[in-house]
Amino acid sequence: MKKFSILLMLIILSSFLLMANTINEEKAIKERIFEIDDRQRIYYLHLPENLAANAPLVFTLHGYGGDAKSMIMQAKMNEVADENGFAVCYPQGYLGPDGKNSWNARYSNDEVDDVKFLTALAKYLQKEFQLSVINTFATGMSNGADMSYMLACHAPDVFAAVAPVAGCMMQSTLELCTAVKSIPVFEIHGDQDDITLWNGDPKYSEKYGAYLGTEKMIDFWTDKNKTTQRSIDTLFDFDITDGSYVVAEKHIGGTQNNQVWLYKLVGGKHDWPGTWGNKDIQTSEVVWEFFSQFVQEEASAYAPVETHFSKETPESQGISSEGILSFIDRAEKEIDAMHSFMIIRNGHLVSEGWWTPYAPESPHVMHSLSKSFTSTAIGFLIDEGKLSLNDEVLSFFPEYTSADPSAQWKAMRIRDLLTMNTGHIIEPTVWFSDGDWVNFFMETEVPLMPGTHFKYNSPATYMLSAILQKVTGEKLVDYLSPRLFDPLKIKKPRWDVCPKGINTGGWGLSITTEDIAKLGQFYLQKGQWNGEQLLSKKWVAMASSKQVSNGSDPNNDWNQGYGFQFWQCRHNAFRGDGAMGQFCIVLPELDAVIAITSGVYDMGHVMNVVWEELLPAMQNNPLPENKIAREQLEEKTKYLQLSPINGSLSSSISKKISKKKFTIKENELGIQTIDFDLHKAPHQIKITREDGESLIKIGQDQYVKNELKTHLPYTEKLQIKIAASGAWISANEYQLRVYFYEMPDRITYTFKFEEDRVAWSSQLEHSLFGPQKQAVLIGSK
């Protein structure tokens, strides 16, 4: 085959050129043997010092006639591995009848099963050296690239992504690959390649058989991955003497967030860029940049997410799959941003979805949806005879009661705290007090007679928590554990406390989306769970029905009345809800529960989409199965993702500022410096403050999760678990978006570079803890 003889000459030439610089490195890595099918197969393994457990593993395959040792020098992957913390394996092809090492990519050495060899070797290395079983990747040159495609087609459960360089897919490989699952693919290829032809060889002109052209290969993989967005960017031509430049074509938004990249070397030949031919990119660096997008946390990839609800098809429970698809489509177009949903009908799960980086196992801050759980605790306390609706609030806190309380204060009862009818005109801001929230509440003026005026009042719910703790000696969360959380198999949640150690009650609870659905189903079943009556039907009926009026607008979901910490809704429904779009919607007449988490300002619009799309989709009887729509729904819900920052990986100034330190002008946040590494993936930004450093790893075209050591600027009241996406949105402007993936909140940072200066602006959104726009920070080198 013509291409292999020419490639062999290139490899030999490059080996001589590199020999002087490689003697020490060759000595440092030893030849290893792996036996399979009565053959001794050679491989080399590079393990960086202090490599973390479950580190990624990258297979790097040589070309036809080459060998594993020369590939070490050619690829220079070890340097990238040392910098980024992954292992590299260099396996060697088998010596064929022609006396040359090669891989069986369905055109030579047909008696050797190289897919079997490489997958077995991968599994051995994963176990022997504690390497990741889910983050193993493959790249290779020419024949090694062709073999990478074989692994993508035959072993996608072992190799998470492939990055062939100057490779092709044989027509025979394509036919066998059509039915297997999707996988991320990155091809680097010169359009003047005279060995592996850019346009392929569809007419069998060479004895080894037909192979696809590069563009047809990319079409095949974009179709298989069902990508939704395409971008094309001409990269900066760093070396104008190499006779070529790079056009980066990226297809994103695919199945499982898969991507398909093509780096077209315009004017390039059979190149391994950075070693010979094109010098604008370093192949191993951009290959790892691609692979790093798909590195998963080992624990999260395998953590089972148990569910109480058995799953049934929507149609079997009288819901149209098309209606749920319409609900999701409108949510993505009109709501910024929905984080998750679950739809329960007749006690069965019919559909669910989480927009990455939000996930089923991650708890989410509930804000005022916490109140419905506090109300439930009061119901248990009343059922146990330890409290009554008519107990006076003053009776629980004689140490705080004034010598001559007002008539309004004397009249305030447990019922009034539950129904937001305390008589306050202004909500008491207990969180601004000196630390004793109960005392602050007890000292507030109550102008109106309790029971006569609805005023939403989160501190009133806090007082219910304080009363429960006074009566039982237990925190609210501890009291609920054996009565509600344990029977419903809700993992004991995090719940904020006041400075005195009392659960906040009206806010601060963090639970999962399924936990929300369980509460709704518990109330739909009138306090019964698994055949046992846990909470009295009487309490459930009172709590979930209209106890007080709060308006008269028939079209406003906040004017339908209020129960015991539950809102009444249109369509004869009731709900618990929390700021920024947390919902537990219960529809008794339709035997349905809808749980939603989100980060929105217009909560009413979320409910409107529910009413307008999901309600019409619900019928009283089962519907005919709609296989096409159901499969579309299942595919859609598997791969939901919040929109990442859309832009470029690098810019004309990205290399210039790479790893440069900017000193931030004196500021009230205590930020001292910021360092940028935004020229190659993975992007990183390091922020140094008086209280420590935050290193942010940033995803391109997706969100990468981080757990920081300190809070980000302007997010001191938020969590340190974040997910970040970033890109260059112009030649001198970089944007970073951060979601706090256990909260509704997000912050967007924009960095504008001018000469040796950076202007850093910030916008906090969907948050209760600060203004949207903050002061611009200025830094200089």
PDB file of N, CA and C in Angstrom, residues 651-703:
ATOM      1  N   SER A 651      -7.462  32.775  21.072  1.00  0.00           N
ATOM      2  CA  SER A 651      -7.587  34.035  20.336  1.00  0.00           C
ATOM      3  C   SER A 651      -6.196  34.528  19.973  1.00  0.00           C
ATOM      4  N   SER A 652      -6.143  35.645  19.314  1.00  0.00           N
ATOM      5  CA  SER A 652      -4.843  36.180  18.893  1.00  0.00           C
ATOM      6  C   SER A 652      -3.987  36.612  20.070  1.00  0.00           C
ATOM      7  N   ILE A 653      -4.605  36.793  21.259  1.00  0.00           N
ATOM      8  CA  ILE A 653      -3.817  37.215  22.424  1.00  0.00           C
ATOM      9  C   ILE A 653      -3.744  36.128  23.500  1.00  0.00           C
ATOM     10  N   SER A 654      -4.396  34.994  23.265  1.00  0.00           N
ATOM     11  CA  SER A 654      -4.488  33.995  24.342  1.00  0.00           C
ATOM     12  C   SER A 654      -3.121  33.449  24.735  1.00  0.00           C
ATOM     13  N   LYS A 655      -2.215  33.263  23.776  1.00  0.00           N
ATOM     14  CA  LYS A 655      -0.893  32.752  24.114  1.00  0.00           C
ATOM     15  C   LYS A 655      -0.070  33.813  24.839  1.00  0.00           C
ATOM     16  N   LYS A 656      -0.275  35.036  24.471  1.00  0.00           N
ATOM     17  CA  LYS A 656       0.478  36.135  25.081  1.00  0.00           C
ATOM     18  C   LYS A 656       0.194  36.267  26.567  1.00  0.00           C
ATOM     19  N   ILE A 657      -1.061  36.059  26.959  1.00  0.00           N
ATOM     20  CA  ILE A 657      -1.413  36.229  28.374  1.00  0.00           C
ATOM     21  C   ILE A 657      -1.348  34.924  29.147  1.00  0.00           C
ATOM     22  N   SER A 658      -1.057  33.814  28.433  1.00  0.00           N
ATOM     23  CA  SER A 658      -1.082  32.509  29.083  1.00  0.00           C
ATOM     24  C   SER A 658      -0.107  32.459  30.241  1.00  0.00           C
ATOM     25  N   LYS A 659      -0.646  32.061  31.415  1.00  0.00           N
ATOM     26  CA  LYS A 659       0.125  31.903  32.653  1.00  0.00           C
ATOM     27  C   LYS A 659       0.781  33.201  33.110  1.00  0.00           C
ATOM     28  N   LYS A 660       0.236  34.314  32.705  1.00  0.00           N
ATOM     29  CA  LYS A 660       0.706  35.617  33.189  1.00  0.00           C
ATOM     30  C   LYS A 660      -0.131  36.038  34.383  1.00  0.00           C
ATOM     31  N   LYS A 661       0.493  36.673  35.346  1.00  0.00           N
ATOM     32  CA  LYS A 661      -0.167  37.080  36.577  1.00  0.00           C
ATOM     33  C   LYS A 661      -0.574  38.554  36.474  1.00  0.00           C
ATOM     34  N   PHE A 662      -1.846  38.829  36.746  1.00  0.00           N
ATOM     35  CA  PHE A 662      -2.349  40.192  36.792  1.00  0.00           C
ATOM     36  C   PHE A 662      -2.592  40.569  38.257  1.00  0.00           C
ATOM     37  N   THR A 663      -2.073  41.692  38.657  1.00  0.00           N
ATOM     38  CA  THR A 663      -2.307  42.198  40.013  1.00  0.00           C
ATOM     39  C   THR A 663      -3.573  43.047  40.005  1.00  0.00           C
ATOM     40  N   ILE A 664      -4.500  42.708  40.885  1.00  0.00           N
ATOM     41  CA  ILE A 664      -5.785  43.404  40.933  1.00  0.00           C
ATOM     42  C   ILE A 664      -5.683  44.629  41.834  1.00  0.00           C
ATOM     43  N   LYS A 665      -6.190  45.729  41.320  1.00  0.00           N
ATOM     44  CA  LYS A 665      -6.194  46.982  42.087  1.00  0.00           C
ATOM     45  C   LYS A 665      -6.927  46.764  43.406  1.00  0.00           C
ATOM     46  N   GLU A 666      -6.480  47.433  44.457  1.00  0.00           N
ATOM     47  CA  GLU A 666      -7.035  47.261  45.799  1.00  0.00           C
ATOM     48  C   GLU A 666      -8.567  47.265  45.764  1.00  0.00           C
ATOM     49  N   ASN A 667      -9.150  46.277  46.436  1.00  0.00           N
ATOM     50  CA  ASN A 667     -10.604  46.113  46.389  1.00  0.00           C
ATOM     51  C   ASN A 667     -11.098  45.553  47.709  1.00  0.00           C
ATOM     52  N   GLU A 668     -12.386  45.717  47.976  1.00  0.00           N
ATOM     53  CA  GLU A 668     -12.973  45.283  49.246  1.00  0.00           C
ATOM     54  C   GLU A 668     -13.105  43.776  49.357  1.00  0.00           C
ATOM     55  N   LEU A 669     -12.922  43.046  48.257  1.00  0.00           N
ATOM     56  CA  LEU A 669     -13.048  41.599  48.281  1.00  0.00           C
ATOM     57  C   LEU A 669     -11.761  40.902  48.709  1.00  0.00           C
ATOM     58  N   GLY A 670     -10.664  41.642  48.775  1.00  0.00           N
ATOM     59  CA  GLY A 670      -9.398  41.031  49.143  1.00  0.00           C
ATOM     60  C   GLY A 670      -8.762  40.229  48.023  1.00  0.00           C
ATOM     61  N   ILE A 671      -9.160  40.490  46.778  1.00  0.00           N
ATOM     62  CA  ILE A 671      -8.568  39.791  45.633  1.00  0.00           C
ATOM     63  C   ILE A 671      -7.209  40.421  45.339  1.00  0.00           C
ATOM     64  N   GLN A 672      -6.194  39.584  45.232  1.00  0.00           N
ATOM     65  CA  GLN A 672      -4.841  40.089  45.023  1.00  0.00           C
ATOM     66  C   GLN A 672      -4.373  39.919  43.578  1.00  0.00           C
ATOM     67  N   THR A 673      -4.472  38.696  43.060  1.00  0.00           N
ATOM     68  CA  THR A 673      -4.001  38.438  41.693  1.00  0.00           C
ATOM     69  C   THR A 673      -4.940  37.483  40.983  1.00  0.00           C
ATOM     70  N   ILE A 674      -4.790  37.450  39.661  1.00  0.00           N
ATOM     71  CA  ILE A 674      -5.497  36.469  38.849  1.00  0.00           C
ATOM     72  C   ILE A 674      -4.561  36.019  37.731  1.00  0.00           C
ATOM     73  N   ASP A 675      -4.509  34.689  37.503  1.00  0.00           N
ATOM     74  CA  ASP A 675      -3.682  34.103  36.457  1.00  0.00           C
ATOM     75  C   ASP A 675      -4.590  33.443  35.427  1.00  0.00           C
ATOM     76  N   PHE A 676      -4.236  33.577  34.156  1.00  0.00           N
ATOM     77  CA  PHE A 676      -5.045  33.008  33.084  1.00  0.00           C
ATOM     78  C   PHE A 676      -4.246  31.959  32.312  1.00  0.00           C
ATOM     79  N   ASP A 677      -4.860  30.822  32.048  1.00  0.00           N
ATOM     80  CA  ASP A 677      -4.310  29.805  31.159  1.00  0.00           C
ATOM     81  C   ASP A 677      -5.424  29.438  30.193  1.00  0.00           C
ATOM     82  N   LEU A 678      -5.546  30.252  29.125  1.00  0.00           N
ATOM     83  CA  LEU A 678      -6.717  30.186  28.258  1.00  0.00           C
ATOM     84  C   LEU A 678      -6.344  29.959  26.798  1.00  0.00           C
ATOM     85  N   HIS A 679      -5.170  29.367  26.596  1.00  0.00           N
ATOM     86  CA  HIS A 679      -4.713  29.189  25.219  1.00  0.00           C
ATOM     87  C   HIS A 679      -4.949  27.784  24.702  1.00  0.00           C
ATOM     88  N   LYS A 680      -4.958  26.814  25.583  1.00  0.00           N
ATOM     89  CA  LYS A 680      -5.207  25.429  25.191  1.00  0.00           C
ATOM     90  C   LYS A 680      -6.036  24.783  26.279  1.00  0.00           C
ATOM     91  N   ALA A 681      -6.788  23.772  25.905  1.00  0.00           N
ATOM     92  CA  ALA A 681      -7.641  23.120  26.893  1.00  0.00           C
ATOM     93  C   ALA A 681      -6.814  22.169  27.756  1.00  0.00           C
ATOM     94  N   PRO A 682      -7.213  21.946  29.006  1.00  0.00           N
ATOM     95  CA  PRO A 682      -8.363  22.628  29.600  1.00  0.00           C
ATOM     96  C   PRO A 682      -8.005  24.037  30.056  1.00  0.00           C
ATOM     97  N   HIS A 683      -8.912  24.985  29.806  1.00  0.00           N
ATOM     98  CA  HIS A 683      -8.707  26.341  30.289  1.00  0.00           C
ATOM     99  C   HIS A 683      -8.732  26.351  31.812  1.00  0.00           C
ATOM    100  N   GLN A 684      -7.935  27.263  32.389  1.00  0.00           N
ATOM    101  CA  GLN A 684      -7.900  27.394  33.839  1.00  0.00           C
ATOM    102  C   GLN A 684      -7.711  28.860  34.214  1.00  0.00           C
ATOM    103  N   ILE A 685      -8.307  29.231  35.328  1.00  0.00           N
ATOM    104  CA  ILE A 685      -8.096  30.559  35.894  1.00  0.00           C
ATOM    105  C   ILE A 685      -7.815  30.382  37.384  1.00  0.00           C
ATOM    106  N   LYS A 686      -6.798  31.046  37.881  1.00  0.00           N
ATOM    107  CA  LYS A 686      -6.459  30.975  39.304  1.00  0.00           C
ATOM    108  C   LYS A 686      -6.627  32.356  39.930  1.00  0.00           C
ATOM    109  N   ILE A 687      -7.446  32.405  40.959  1.00  0.00           N
ATOM    110  CA  ILE A 687      -7.716  33.658  41.674  1.00  0.00           C
ATOM    111  C   ILE A 687      -7.091  33.560  43.053  1.00  0.00           C
ATOM    112  N   THR A 688      -6.247  34.529  43.399  1.00  0.00           N
ATOM    113  CA  THR A 688      -5.603  34.558  44.709  1.00  0.00           C
ATOM    114  C   THR A 688      -6.208  35.672  45.543  1.00  0.00           C
ATOM    115  N   ARG A 689      -6.671  35.289  46.741  1.00  0.00           N
ATOM    116  CA  ARG A 689      -7.251  36.247  47.687  1.00  0.00           C
ATOM    117  C   ARG A 689      -6.482  36.177  48.999  1.00  0.00           C
ATOM    118  N   GLU A 690      -6.841  37.052  49.895  1.00  0.00           N
ATOM    119  CA  GLU A 690      -6.193  37.052  51.196  1.00  0.00           C
ATOM    120  C   GLU A 690      -6.428  35.750  51.942  1.00  0.00           C
ATOM    121  N   ASP A 691      -7.559  35.085  51.672  1.00  0.00           N
ATOM    122  CA  ASP A 691      -7.905  33.870  52.396  1.00  0.00           C
ATOM    123  C   ASP A 691      -7.565  32.599  51.623  1.00  0.00           C
ATOM    124  N   GLY A 692      -6.856  32.696  50.500  1.00  0.00           N
ATOM    125  CA  GLY A 692      -6.449  31.507  49.773  1.00  0.00           C
ATOM    126  C   GLY A 692      -6.646  31.629  48.279  1.00  0.00           C
ATOM    127  N   GLU A 693      -6.452  30.493  47.581  1.00  0.00           N
ATOM    128  CA  GLU A 693      -6.525  30.457  46.123  1.00  0.00           C
ATOM    129  C   GLU A 693      -7.717  29.640  45.650  1.00  0.00           C
ATOM    130  N   SER A 694      -8.256  30.021  44.512  1.00  0.00           N
ATOM    131  CA  SER A 694      -9.278  29.244  43.828  1.00  0.00           C
ATOM    132  C   SER A 694      -8.777  28.952  42.423  1.00  0.00           C
ATOM    133  N   LEU A 695      -8.609  27.669  42.099  1.00  0.00           N
ATOM    134  CA  LEU A 695      -8.226  27.259  40.752  1.00  0.00           C
ATOM    135  C   LEU A 695      -9.466  26.715  40.065  1.00  0.00           C
ATOM    136  N   ILE A 696      -9.897  27.378  39.009  1.00  0.00           N
ATOM    137  CA  ILE A 696     -11.119  27.008  38.299  1.00  0.00           C
ATOM    138  C   ILE A 696     -10.744  26.286  37.016  1.00  0.00           C
ATOM    139  N   LYS A 697     -11.153  25.026  36.896  1.00  0.00           N
ATOM    140  CA  LYS A 697     -11.002  24.290  35.650  1.00  0.00           C
ATOM    141  C   LYS A 697     -12.257  24.524  34.818  1.00  0.00           C
ATOM    142  N   ILE A 698     -12.063  24.879  33.569  1.00  0.00           N
ATOM    143  CA  ILE A 698     -13.153  25.396  32.750  1.00  0.00           C
ATOM    144  C   ILE A 698     -13.407  24.470  31.570  1.00  0.00           C
ATOM    145  N   GLY A 699     -14.658  24.128  31.351  1.00  0.00           N
ATOM    146  CA  GLY A 699     -15.022  23.306  30.206  1.00  0.00           C
ATOM    147  C   GLY A 699     -15.222  24.148  28.963  1.00  0.00           C
ATOM    148  N   GLN A 700     -14.903  23.570  27.821  1.00  0.00           N
ATOM    149  CA  GLN A 700     -15.203  24.197  26.540  1.00  0.00           C
ATOM    150  C   GLN A 700     -16.340  23.412  25.902  1.00  0.00           C
ATOM    151  N   ASP A 701     -17.412  24.097  25.580  1.00  0.00           N
ATOM    152  CA  ASP A 701     -18.617  23.484  25.010  1.00  0.00           C
ATOM    153  C   ASP A 701     -19.336  22.581  26.011  1.00  0.00           C
ATOM    154  N   GLN A 702     -18.957  22.647  27.277  1.00  0.00           N
ATOM    155  CA  GLN A 702     -19.643  21.908  28.319  1.00  0.00           C
ATOM    156  C   GLN A 702     -19.233  22.503  29.669  1.00  0.00           C
ATOM    157  N   TYR A 703     -19.840  21.988  30.752  1.00  0.00           N
ATOM    158  CA  TYR A 703     -19.526  22.459  32.099  1.00  0.00           C
ATOM    159  C   TYR A 703     -18.662  21.434  32.812  1.00  0.00           C
TER     160      TYR A 703
END
